[in-house]
Amino acid sequence: MSKIFNIEKIKYEGPKSKNPLAFKYYDKDRVVMGKKMSEHLPFAMAWWHNLCAEGTDMFGRGVANKSFGKEYATMEHAKAKVDAGFEFMQKLGIEYFCFHDVDIVPEADDIKETNRRLDEISDYILEKMKETGIKCLWGTANMFSNPRFCNGAGSSNSAEVFAFACAQVKKALDITVKLGGKGYVFWGGREGYETLLNTDVKFEQENIAKLMKMAVKYGRSIGFTGDFYIEPKPKEPMKHQYDFDAATAIGFLRAHDLDKDFKMNIEANHATLAGHTFEHDLRISAINGMLGSIDANQGDYLLGWDTDEFPFDVYTATMCMYEVLKAGGLTGGFNFDAKNRRPSYTDEDMFIGYILGMDTFALGLIKAAELIEDGRIDEFKKERYSSYFNTEIGKKILSEDATLQEIAAYAEALGNAKLPGSGRQEMLESIVNSVLFN
Ligand code: XLS
Ligand code: CA
Ligand code: CA
């Protein structure tokens, strides 16, 4: 193994450990509800935050050094990032990675040269994958950084820019397939608008659907059998993003006949920006058969933007894992779309961030399994709807031949209805606390 990071392989030391460079809860072989933790939690490293981002913000330059000893924007640097990434994943026991095209090579002025670089780097990545057994969770095209995409990619007002979006999606699909990626993501990027005064929403949405349809057709023709994902986000960078939340994205996919090929990649921080909980968007995806993959991070309730923090909130991770277990697991995985805070700029911090995230989800998994095994929540929920199953009127309502007149006649004969059973939210919350802190 190369030696870019002066840090040993991270081991499980248990909850009492005070070693910041050890797992406290993520014990990969521990069996939870019949499956190993590592199978429940296929974790992935996000190339962009971990190997590229240096902590630049609106007010200041980077703080962390991600040169890995090479000159930025060179192929030597791109290769050093591959070395660093694989060493990092091996040391943490992470089995997958996710990437944008421009995370893995410096973008050239001419797309033909960028594509050549992508061929070169993907050969190198492939070698590392064979050597280590590490796999690709998903790939995507960055169609939001280059100035040409200032008005969006698939939704751009410029046909020429739309053509460049096609070229990037085509190449990113080629590379994803070459690396055996399980999925391909469309995050909206700048697919949205700032003002209706200059925007034809219908035309833009139809064009996005057109781009996606062509991508599905091409992807299938080159042997991509995985899922395409939409990753919803309500705002940022655009004021209005078309894929606002899971419900909106699912509606869009159905309207354009794309729902057979696509699932959702739900990011915690995006769900909360949409005014939902993380678990809300997971549930909406799951009940529609579209829970594919997860971008595991968390936002900050005091800030109105996408802070992409490492997940730390065990309540939320528990509710997430409850949804995932109930849905029978993910076809995708848990990508840490998370970055260290700007003042946490050392190599150690990179490792500690991932340890925090992996431990938080491991604890969430353990606690979600305990909640399910405890059974009180499920029993309560079943009882709460029982009048539909154990009363004549309930059975009638659920029957095929129910009519509005017949059901209305039942109500009129009764004259008035009893209050529905108590929701008992406080009792359920106290069950959650007693399971979390037993
Ligand atoms: C940005 C998104 C992005 C996608 C991939 O907010 O989270 O990083 O996951 O393009
Ligand atoms: Ca994301
Ligand atoms: Ca994000």
CSV table of C-alpha atoms and ligand atoms in Angstrom, one decimal:
chain,number,residue,atom,x,y,z
A,1,MET,CA,0.0,0.0,0.0
A,2,SER,CA,1.3,3.5,-0.8
A,3,LYS,CA,2.1,5.8,2.1
A,4,ILE,CA,0.5,9.1,1.5
A,5,PHE,CA,-1.2,9.3,4.8
A,6,ASN,CA,0.8,8.8,7.9
A,7,ILE,CA,-2.1,6.9,9.5
A,8,GLU,CA,-2.5,3.2,10.2
A,9,LYS,CA,-5.5,1.1,9.1
A,10,ILE,CA,-8.5,2.1,11.2
A,11,LYS,CA,-9.7,-0.7,13.6
A,12,TYR,CA,-12.8,-1.3,15.6
A,13,GLU,CA,-12.1,-0.7,19.3
A,14,GLY,CA,-15.6,-0.6,20.7
A,15,PRO,CA,-17.7,2.2,22.3
A,16,LYS,CA,-15.3,2.7,25.3
A,17,SER,CA,-12.3,3.5,23.1
A,18,LYS,CA,-11.0,7.0,23.4
A,19,ASN,CA,-8.8,6.7,20.3
A,20,PRO,CA,-10.0,9.2,17.7
A,21,LEU,CA,-8.6,7.1,14.9
A,22,ALA,CA,-10.7,4.0,15.8
A,23,PHE,CA,-14.2,2.8,15.1
A,24,LYS,CA,-16.4,2.8,18.2
A,25,TYR,CA,-19.5,1.3,16.6
A,26,TYR,CA,-18.7,0.2,13.0
A,27,ASP,CA,-17.7,-3.4,13.5
A,28,LYS,CA,-17.9,-4.6,9.9
A,29,ASP,CA,-18.5,-8.3,10.6
A,30,ARG,CA,-21.0,-7.8,13.4
A,31,VAL,CA,-24.3,-9.4,12.4
A,32,VAL,CA,-27.4,-7.2,12.7
A,33,MET,CA,-30.8,-8.7,11.7
A,34,GLY,CA,-29.1,-11.6,9.9
A,35,LYS,CA,-26.6,-9.5,7.8
A,36,LYS,CA,-23.1,-8.2,8.4
A,37,MET,CA,-22.8,-4.5,9.1
A,38,SER,CA,-20.6,-4.1,6.0
A,39,GLU,CA,-23.5,-5.6,3.9
A,40,HIS,CA,-26.1,-3.3,5.4
A,41,LEU,CA,-23.8,-0.3,5.0
A,42,PRO,CA,-22.0,-0.3,1.6
A,43,PHE,CA,-20.2,3.0,2.3
A,44,ALA,CA,-18.7,5.1,-0.4
A,45,MET,CA,-16.1,7.9,-0.6
A,46,ALA,CA,-17.0,11.0,-2.5
A,47,TRP,CA,-14.1,11.9,-4.7
A,48,TRP,CA,-14.9,15.6,-4.8
A,49,HIS,CA,-15.1,16.5,-1.2
A,50,ASN,CA,-12.4,14.2,0.0
A,51,LEU,CA,-9.7,14.4,-2.7
A,52,CYS,CA,-10.5,17.8,-4.4
A,53,ALA,CA,-12.1,20.3,-2.1
A,54,GLU,CA,-9.7,22.4,0.0
A,55,GLY,CA,-12.3,24.3,2.0
A,56,THR,CA,-12.8,27.3,-0.3
A,57,ASP,CA,-15.8,29.3,0.6
A,58,MET,CA,-17.4,32.6,-0.6
A,59,PHE,CA,-15.0,34.6,1.6
A,60,GLY,CA,-11.7,32.7,1.4
A,61,ARG,CA,-9.4,30.4,-0.4
A,62,GLY,CA,-8.6,26.8,0.5
A,63,VAL,CA,-7.1,25.8,3.8
A,64,ALA,CA,-6.5,22.1,3.4
A,65,ASN,CA,-3.7,21.0,1.1
A,66,LYS,CA,-4.9,18.4,-1.5
A,67,SER,CA,-1.9,18.6,-3.8
A,68,PHE,CA,-0.6,15.2,-2.5
A,69,GLY,CA,2.8,16.5,-3.4
A,70,LYS,CA,2.1,17.2,-7.1
A,71,GLU,CA,1.3,20.3,-9.2
A,72,TYR,CA,-2.4,21.0,-9.4
A,73,ALA,CA,-4.3,20.6,-12.6
A,74,THR,CA,-1.8,18.0,-14.0
A,75,MET,CA,-2.3,14.3,-14.8
A,76,GLU,CA,0.4,13.6,-12.2
A,77,HIS,CA,-1.8,15.3,-9.6
A,78,ALA,CA,-4.9,13.4,-10.9
A,79,LYS,CA,-3.0,10.1,-10.4
A,80,ALA,CA,-1.8,11.1,-7.0
A,81,LYS,CA,-5.4,11.7,-6.1
A,82,VAL,CA,-6.2,8.1,-7.2
A,83,ASP,CA,-3.3,6.8,-5.0
A,84,ALA,CA,-4.5,8.9,-2.1
A,85,GLY,CA,-8.1,7.9,-2.5
A,86,PHE,CA,-7.4,4.1,-2.7
A,87,GLU,CA,-5.1,4.3,0.3
A,88,PHE,CA,-7.7,6.2,2.2
A,89,MET,CA,-10.5,3.8,1.4
A,90,GLN,CA,-8.4,0.8,2.2
A,91,LYS,CA,-7.3,2.2,5.5
A,92,LEU,CA,-11.0,2.8,6.4
A,93,GLY,CA,-12.4,-0.4,4.9
A,94,ILE,CA,-14.6,1.6,2.5
A,95,GLU,CA,-15.6,-0.6,-0.5
A,96,TYR,CA,-17.0,2.0,-2.9
A,97,PHE,CA,-16.3,5.4,-4.4
A,98,CYS,CA,-18.4,8.0,-6.3
A,99,PHE,CA,-17.1,10.6,-8.8
A,100,HIS,CA,-17.8,13.4,-11.2
A,101,ASP,CA,-15.9,13.4,-14.5
A,102,VAL,CA,-14.0,16.6,-13.5
A,103,ASP,CA,-13.1,15.3,-10.1
A,104,ILE,CA,-10.8,12.7,-11.6
A,105,VAL,CA,-9.1,14.8,-14.3
A,106,PRO,CA,-8.4,18.5,-14.8
A,107,GLU,CA,-10.8,19.8,-17.4
A,108,ALA,CA,-9.1,20.9,-20.7
A,109,ASP,CA,-10.2,23.7,-23.0
A,110,ASP,CA,-11.2,21.2,-25.6
A,111,ILE,CA,-13.6,18.4,-24.6
A,112,LYS,CA,-11.7,15.9,-26.8
A,113,GLU,CA,-8.6,16.4,-24.6
A,114,THR,CA,-10.7,16.1,-21.4
A,115,ASN,CA,-12.1,12.8,-22.7
A,116,ARG,CA,-8.6,11.5,-23.5
A,117,ARG,CA,-7.5,12.3,-20.0
A,118,LEU,CA,-10.6,10.5,-18.7
A,119,ASP,CA,-9.6,7.4,-20.7
A,120,GLU,CA,-6.1,7.6,-19.2
A,121,ILE,CA,-7.2,8.1,-15.6
A,122,SER,CA,-9.9,5.4,-15.8
A,123,ASP,CA,-7.3,2.9,-16.9
A,124,TYR,CA,-5.3,3.8,-13.8
A,125,ILE,CA,-8.3,3.7,-11.5
A,126,LEU,CA,-9.3,0.3,-13.0
A,127,GLU,CA,-5.8,-1.1,-12.1
A,128,LYS,CA,-6.3,0.1,-8.5
A,129,MET,CA,-9.7,-1.4,-8.3
A,130,LYS,CA,-8.4,-4.8,-9.4
A,131,GLU,CA,-5.6,-4.6,-6.9
A,132,THR,CA,-7.8,-3.6,-4.0
A,133,GLY,CA,-11.3,-5.0,-4.7
A,134,ILE,CA,-12.7,-1.5,-4.2
A,135,LYS,CA,-15.7,-0.8,-6.5
A,136,CYS,CA,-17.5,2.1,-8.1
A,137,LEU,CA,-20.9,3.0,-6.6
A,138,TRP,CA,-21.8,5.7,-9.1
A,139,GLY,CA,-20.5,8.1,-11.6
A,140,THR,CA,-21.9,11.4,-12.8
A,141,ALA,CA,-21.0,14.4,-15.0
A,142,ASN,CA,-20.3,17.8,-13.4
A,143,MET,CA,-22.5,20.1,-15.6
A,144,PHE,CA,-22.6,23.0,-13.2
A,145,SER,CA,-19.0,24.3,-12.7
A,146,ASN,CA,-18.0,25.2,-16.2
A,147,PRO,CA,-19.3,28.7,-17.1
A,148,ARG,CA,-21.1,27.4,-20.2
A,149,PHE,CA,-23.6,25.8,-17.8
A,150,CYS,CA,-24.6,29.1,-16.2
A,151,ASN,CA,-28.2,28.6,-17.4
A,152,GLY,CA,-28.2,24.9,-16.7
A,153,ALA,CA,-27.3,21.9,-18.9
A,154,GLY,CA,-30.3,19.9,-20.1
A,155,SER,CA,-32.3,23.0,-19.3
A,156,SER,CA,-30.0,25.5,-21.0
A,157,ASN,CA,-31.5,28.1,-23.3
A,158,SER,CA,-28.6,27.3,-25.7
A,159,ALA,CA,-28.7,24.3,-28.0
A,160,GLU,CA,-24.9,24.4,-28.2
A,161,VAL,CA,-24.6,24.0,-24.4
A,162,PHE,CA,-27.2,21.2,-24.5
A,163,ALA,CA,-25.0,19.4,-27.0
A,164,PHE,CA,-22.0,19.8,-24.5
A,165,ALA,CA,-24.2,18.3,-21.8
A,166,CYS,CA,-24.9,15.3,-24.0
A,167,ALA,CA,-21.2,14.9,-24.7
A,168,GLN,CA,-20.3,15.0,-21.0
A,169,VAL,CA,-23.1,12.6,-20.0
A,170,LYS,CA,-22.0,10.2,-22.8
A,171,LYS,CA,-18.4,10.2,-21.7
A,172,ALA,CA,-19.3,9.9,-17.9
A,173,LEU,CA,-21.5,6.9,-18.8
A,174,ASP,CA,-18.7,5.3,-20.8
A,175,ILE,CA,-16.4,5.7,-17.8
A,176,THR,CA,-19.0,4.6,-15.3
A,177,VAL,CA,-19.6,1.4,-17.3
A,178,LYS,CA,-15.9,0.8,-17.8
A,179,LEU,CA,-15.4,1.0,-14.0
A,180,GLY,CA,-18.4,-1.3,-13.4
A,181,GLY,CA,-20.4,1.5,-11.6
A,182,LYS,CA,-23.7,0.3,-10.0
A,183,GLY,CA,-25.4,3.6,-10.7
A,184,TYR,CA,-25.4,6.8,-12.6
A,185,VAL,CA,-26.5,10.0,-11.0
A,186,PHE,CA,-28.3,13.1,-12.3
A,187,TRP,CA,-28.1,15.7,-9.7
A,188,GLY,CA,-29.9,18.8,-11.0
A,189,GLY,CA,-26.8,21.1,-10.8
A,190,ARG,CA,-28.2,24.3,-12.4
A,191,GLU,CA,-31.3,22.7,-13.8
A,192,GLY,CA,-33.7,25.3,-12.5
A,193,TYR,CA,-34.2,29.0,-12.8
A,194,GLU,CA,-33.8,32.4,-11.2
A,195,THR,CA,-36.8,34.2,-12.7
A,196,LEU,CA,-39.9,33.2,-14.7
A,197,LEU,CA,-39.5,36.4,-16.7
A,198,ASN,CA,-36.8,34.7,-18.9
A,199,THR,CA,-37.7,31.1,-18.4
A,200,ASP,CA,-39.8,28.6,-20.4
A,201,VAL,CA,-40.3,26.0,-17.6
A,202,LYS,CA,-42.2,23.5,-19.8
A,203,PHE,CA,-39.6,23.6,-22.6
A,204,GLU,CA,-36.7,23.3,-20.1
A,205,GLN,CA,-38.3,20.3,-18.3
A,206,GLU,CA,-39.0,18.6,-21.6
A,207,ASN,CA,-35.4,19.0,-22.6
A,208,ILE,CA,-34.1,17.6,-19.4
A,209,ALA,CA,-36.4,14.6,-19.9
A,210,LYS,CA,-35.0,14.3,-23.5
A,211,LEU,CA,-31.4,14.3,-22.2
A,212,MET,CA,-32.3,11.6,-19.7
A,213,LYS,CA,-34.1,9.4,-22.3
A,214,MET,CA,-31.1,9.6,-24.6
A,215,ALA,CA,-28.8,8.7,-21.7
A,216,VAL,CA,-30.9,5.7,-20.8
A,217,LYS,CA,-31.0,4.5,-24.4
A,218,TYR,CA,-27.2,5.0,-24.8
A,219,GLY,CA,-26.4,3.5,-21.3
A,220,ARG,CA,-28.4,0.4,-22.0
A,221,SER,CA,-26.8,0.1,-25.5
A,222,ILE,CA,-23.3,0.0,-23.9
A,223,GLY,CA,-24.2,-2.6,-21.3
A,224,PHE,CA,-25.2,-0.4,-18.3
A,225,THR,CA,-27.6,-2.6,-16.3
A,226,GLY,CA,-27.6,-0.5,-13.1
A,227,ASP,CA,-30.0,2.2,-12.0
A,228,PHE,CA,-30.1,5.8,-13.1
A,229,TYR,CA,-30.7,8.1,-10.2
A,230,ILE,CA,-32.2,11.6,-9.7
A,231,GLU,CA,-30.8,13.3,-6.7
A,232,PRO,CA,-33.4,15.9,-5.6
A,233,LYS,CA,-32.5,19.2,-4.1
A,234,PRO,CA,-34.8,22.2,-3.8
A,235,LYS,CA,-32.5,25.2,-4.2
A,236,GLU,CA,-28.8,26.1,-4.5
A,237,PRO,CA,-27.2,26.9,-6.8
A,238,MET,CA,-30.4,28.0,-8.6
A,239,LYS,CA,-33.2,29.7,-6.7
A,240,HIS,CA,-35.7,27.1,-7.9
A,241,GLN,CA,-34.4,23.7,-8.7
A,242,TYR,CA,-36.7,21.5,-10.8
A,243,ASP,CA,-36.0,18.3,-8.7
A,244,PHE,CA,-37.3,19.9,-5.6
A,245,ASP,CA,-37.8,16.7,-3.5
A,246,ALA,CA,-38.5,13.0,-4.0
A,247,ALA,CA,-42.2,13.5,-4.7
A,248,THR,CA,-41.5,16.1,-7.4
A,249,ALA,CA,-38.8,14.0,-9.0
A,250,ILE,CA,-40.9,10.9,-9.0
A,251,GLY,CA,-43.8,12.8,-10.6
A,252,PHE,CA,-41.4,14.1,-13.3
A,253,LEU,CA,-40.0,10.6,-14.0
A,254,ARG,CA,-43.6,9.2,-14.3
A,255,ALA,CA,-44.7,12.1,-16.5
A,256,HIS,CA,-41.9,11.4,-18.9
A,257,ASP,CA,-42.0,7.6,-18.8
A,258,LEU,CA,-38.6,7.4,-17.2
A,259,ASP,CA,-39.7,5.7,-13.9
A,260,LYS,CA,-38.6,2.2,-15.0
A,261,ASP,CA,-35.0,3.1,-15.3
A,262,PHE,CA,-34.6,5.7,-12.5
A,263,LYS,CA,-34.6,5.6,-8.7
A,264,MET,CA,-33.8,8.3,-6.1
A,265,ASN,CA,-30.5,9.1,-4.6
A,266,ILE,CA,-31.6,10.8,-1.4
A,267,GLU,CA,-29.2,13.2,0.3
A,268,ALA,CA,-30.0,14.1,3.9
A,269,ASN,CA,-29.0,17.7,3.6
A,270,HIS,CA,-31.2,18.2,0.5
A,271,ALA,CA,-34.2,16.8,2.1
A,272,THR,CA,-33.9,19.2,5.0
A,273,LEU,CA,-33.4,22.1,2.7
A,274,ALA,CA,-36.7,21.1,1.1
A,275,GLY,CA,-38.3,21.5,4.5
A,276,HIS,CA,-38.6,17.8,5.0
A,277,THR,CA,-36.9,15.4,7.3
A,278,PHE,CA,-34.4,13.0,5.8
A,279,GLU,CA,-36.6,10.1,6.6
A,280,HIS,CA,-39.6,11.7,4.9
A,281,ASP,CA,-37.8,11.7,1.5
A,282,LEU,CA,-36.6,8.1,2.1
A,283,ARG,CA,-40.2,7.0,2.9
A,284,ILE,CA,-41.7,8.7,-0.1
A,285,SER,CA,-39.0,7.1,-2.3
A,286,ALA,CA,-39.5,3.7,-0.7
A,287,ILE,CA,-43.3,3.5,-1.0
A,288,ASN,CA,-42.9,4.4,-4.7
A,289,GLY,CA,-40.4,1.6,-5.2
A,290,MET,CA,-37.7,4.1,-5.9
A,291,LEU,CA,-35.3,4.1,-2.9
A,292,GLY,CA,-32.0,3.5,-4.7
A,293,SER,CA,-29.1,5.1,-2.9
A,294,ILE,CA,-28.2,7.6,-0.2
A,295,ASP,CA,-25.9,10.6,0.1
A,296,ALA,CA,-25.1,10.4,3.8
A,297,ASN,CA,-24.5,13.8,5.3
A,298,GLN,CA,-26.3,16.3,7.4
A,299,GLY,CA,-27.2,20.0,7.2
A,300,ASP,CA,-27.3,22.6,9.9
A,301,TYR,CA,-30.8,23.7,11.0
A,302,LEU,CA,-29.5,27.2,11.7
A,303,LEU,CA,-28.2,27.7,8.1
A,304,GLY,CA,-30.2,27.9,5.0
A,305,TRP,CA,-27.7,26.2,2.6
A,306,ASP,CA,-26.1,22.9,1.8
A,307,THR,CA,-23.4,22.5,4.5
A,308,ASP,CA,-22.6,18.8,3.6
A,309,GLU,CA,-21.5,17.9,7.2
A,310,PHE,CA,-20.4,14.5,8.3
A,311,PRO,CA,-23.4,12.8,9.9
A,312,PHE,CA,-23.4,13.0,13.6
A,313,ASP,CA,-27.0,13.0,14.5
A,314,VAL,CA,-27.8,9.5,15.8
A,315,TYR,CA,-31.6,10.1,16.0
A,316,THR,CA,-31.6,10.9,12.2
A,317,ALA,CA,-29.3,8.1,11.3
A,318,THR,CA,-31.6,5.7,13.3
A,319,MET,CA,-34.7,6.9,11.5
A,320,CYS,CA,-32.8,6.6,8.2
A,321,MET,CA,-31.8,3.1,8.9
A,322,TYR,CA,-35.3,2.3,10.1
A,323,GLU,CA,-36.6,3.3,6.7
A,324,VAL,CA,-33.8,1.4,4.9
A,325,LEU,CA,-34.3,-1.8,6.9
A,326,LYS,CA,-38.1,-1.6,6.3
A,327,ALA,CA,-37.5,-1.1,2.6
A,328,GLY,CA,-35.3,-4.3,2.6
A,329,GLY,CA,-32.0,-2.4,2.0
A,330,LEU,CA,-30.6,-0.3,-0.8
A,331,THR,CA,-29.7,-1.4,-4.3
A,332,GLY,CA,-27.1,1.5,-4.1
A,333,GLY,CA,-25.1,2.5,-1.0
A,334,PHE,CA,-24.2,5.2,1.5
A,335,ASN,CA,-22.0,7.9,-0.2
A,336,PHE,CA,-20.4,10.3,2.2
A,337,ASP,CA,-21.2,13.5,0.3
A,338,ALA,CA,-19.6,15.3,3.2
A,339,LYS,CA,-16.7,17.6,3.9
A,340,ASN,CA,-14.7,18.6,6.9
A,341,ARG,CA,-15.4,22.0,8.3
A,342,ARG,CA,-13.0,24.6,6.9
A,343,PRO,CA,-10.9,24.9,10.1
A,344,SER,CA,-10.5,21.0,10.3
A,345,TYR,CA,-7.9,20.9,7.5
A,346,THR,CA,-5.5,18.1,8.4
A,347,ASP,CA,-5.2,14.6,7.0
A,348,GLU,CA,-6.3,13.2,10.4
A,349,ASP,CA,-9.5,15.3,10.1
A,350,MET,CA,-10.3,13.6,6.8
A,351,PHE,CA,-10.1,10.2,8.5
A,352,ILE,CA,-11.9,11.4,11.6
A,353,GLY,CA,-14.8,12.7,9.5
A,354,TYR,CA,-15.3,9.4,7.9
A,355,ILE,CA,-15.0,7.5,11.2
A,356,LEU,CA,-17.7,9.8,12.6
A,357,GLY,CA,-19.9,9.2,9.7
A,358,MET,CA,-19.4,5.4,9.6
A,359,ASP,CA,-19.9,5.1,13.4
A,360,THR,CA,-23.0,7.3,13.3
A,361,PHE,CA,-24.6,5.0,10.6
A,362,ALA,CA,-23.5,1.9,12.4
A,363,LEU,CA,-25.1,3.1,15.6
A,364,GLY,CA,-28.2,4.1,13.6
A,365,LEU,CA,-28.3,0.6,12.1
A,366,ILE,CA,-28.0,-1.1,15.6
A,367,LYS,CA,-30.7,1.2,17.1
A,368,ALA,CA,-33.1,0.9,14.1
A,369,ALA,CA,-32.8,-2.9,14.3
A,370,GLU,CA,-33.6,-2.7,18.1
A,371,LEU,CA,-36.6,-0.5,17.4
A,372,ILE,CA,-37.9,-3.0,14.8
A,373,GLU,CA,-37.2,-6.0,17.1
A,374,ASP,CA,-38.8,-4.2,20.0
A,375,GLY,CA,-42.0,-4.2,17.9
A,376,ARG,CA,-44.0,-1.6,19.9
A,377,ILE,CA,-43.9,1.0,17.1
A,378,ASP,CA,-45.1,-1.5,14.5
A,379,GLU,CA,-47.8,-2.8,16.7
A,380,PHE,CA,-49.0,0.6,17.5
A,381,LYS,CA,-49.2,1.6,13.9
A,382,LYS,CA,-51.0,-1.6,13.0
A,383,GLU,CA,-53.6,-1.0,15.7
A,384,ARG,CA,-53.9,2.6,14.7
A,385,TYR,CA,-55.4,1.6,11.3
A,386,SER,CA,-57.2,-1.5,12.5
A,387,SER,CA,-60.7,-0.1,12.0
A,388,TYR,CA,-60.2,-0.6,8.2
A,389,PHE,CA,-59.6,-4.3,8.8
A,390,ASN,CA,-61.8,-5.3,11.7
A,391,THR,CA,-65.0,-3.4,11.1
A,392,GLU,CA,-67.6,-3.8,8.4
A,393,ILE,CA,-67.4,-0.2,7.2
A,394,GLY,CA,-63.6,-0.4,7.1
A,395,LYS,CA,-63.7,-3.5,5.0
A,396,LYS,CA,-66.4,-1.9,2.8
A,397,ILE,CA,-64.2,1.2,2.2
A,398,LEU,CA,-61.3,-1.0,1.1
A,399,SER,CA,-63.4,-3.2,-1.2
A,400,GLU,CA,-63.4,-2.8,-4.9
A,401,ASP,CA,-67.1,-2.0,-5.2
A,402,ALA,CA,-67.2,0.8,-2.5
A,403,THR,CA,-69.4,3.7,-3.6
A,404,LEU,CA,-69.5,7.2,-2.2
A,405,GLN,CA,-73.3,7.0,-1.6
A,406,GLU,CA,-73.1,3.8,0.4
A,407,ILE,CA,-70.4,5.0,2.6
A,408,ALA,CA,-72.1,8.4,3.1
A,409,ALA,CA,-75.3,6.5,4.1
A,410,TYR,CA,-73.4,4.7,6.8
A,411,ALA,CA,-72.2,8.1,8.2
A,412,GLU,CA,-75.6,9.6,8.0
A,413,ALA,CA,-77.1,6.6,9.9
A,414,LEU,CA,-74.5,7.1,12.7
A,415,GLY,CA,-75.1,10.8,12.9
A,416,ASN,CA,-71.7,11.5,14.4
A,417,ALA,CA,-68.3,9.9,14.6
A,418,LYS,CA,-66.2,9.0,17.6
A,419,LEU,CA,-62.8,10.7,17.8
A,420,PRO,CA,-60.1,8.6,16.1
A,421,GLY,CA,-57.7,6.7,18.4
A,422,SER,CA,-55.0,8.9,20.0
A,423,GLY,CA,-51.9,9.4,18.0
A,424,ARG,CA,-49.7,8.9,21.1
A,425,GLN,CA,-46.7,10.7,19.6
A,426,GLU,CA,-45.2,11.4,23.0
A,427,MET,CA,-45.4,7.7,24.0
A,428,LEU,CA,-43.7,6.6,20.7
A,429,GLU,CA,-41.0,9.2,21.1
A,430,SER,CA,-40.3,7.9,24.6
A,431,ILE,CA,-40.0,4.4,23.2
A,432,VAL,CA,-37.4,5.7,20.7
A,433,ASN,CA,-35.5,7.3,23.6
A,434,SER,CA,-35.6,4.2,25.7
A,435,VAL,CA,-34.3,2.1,22.8
A,436,LEU,CA,-31.6,4.6,22.0
A,437,PHE,CA,-30.4,5.1,25.5
A,438,ASN,CA,-31.0,1.7,27.2
B,1,XLS,C1,-24.6,19.0,-4.6
B,1,XLS,C2,-24.8,17.5,-4.8
B,1,XLS,C3,-23.7,16.9,-5.7
B,1,XLS,C4,-24.2,15.5,-6.2
B,1,XLS,C5,-23.4,15.0,-7.4
B,1,XLS,O1,-25.3,19.6,-3.8
B,1,XLS,O2,-24.9,16.9,-3.6
B,1,XLS,O3,-22.5,16.8,-5.0
B,1,XLS,O4,-24.2,14.6,-5.2
B,1,XLS,O5,-23.4,15.9,-8.4
B,2,CA,CA,-25.1,14.8,-3.1
B,3,CA,CA,-25.1,18.5,-1.2
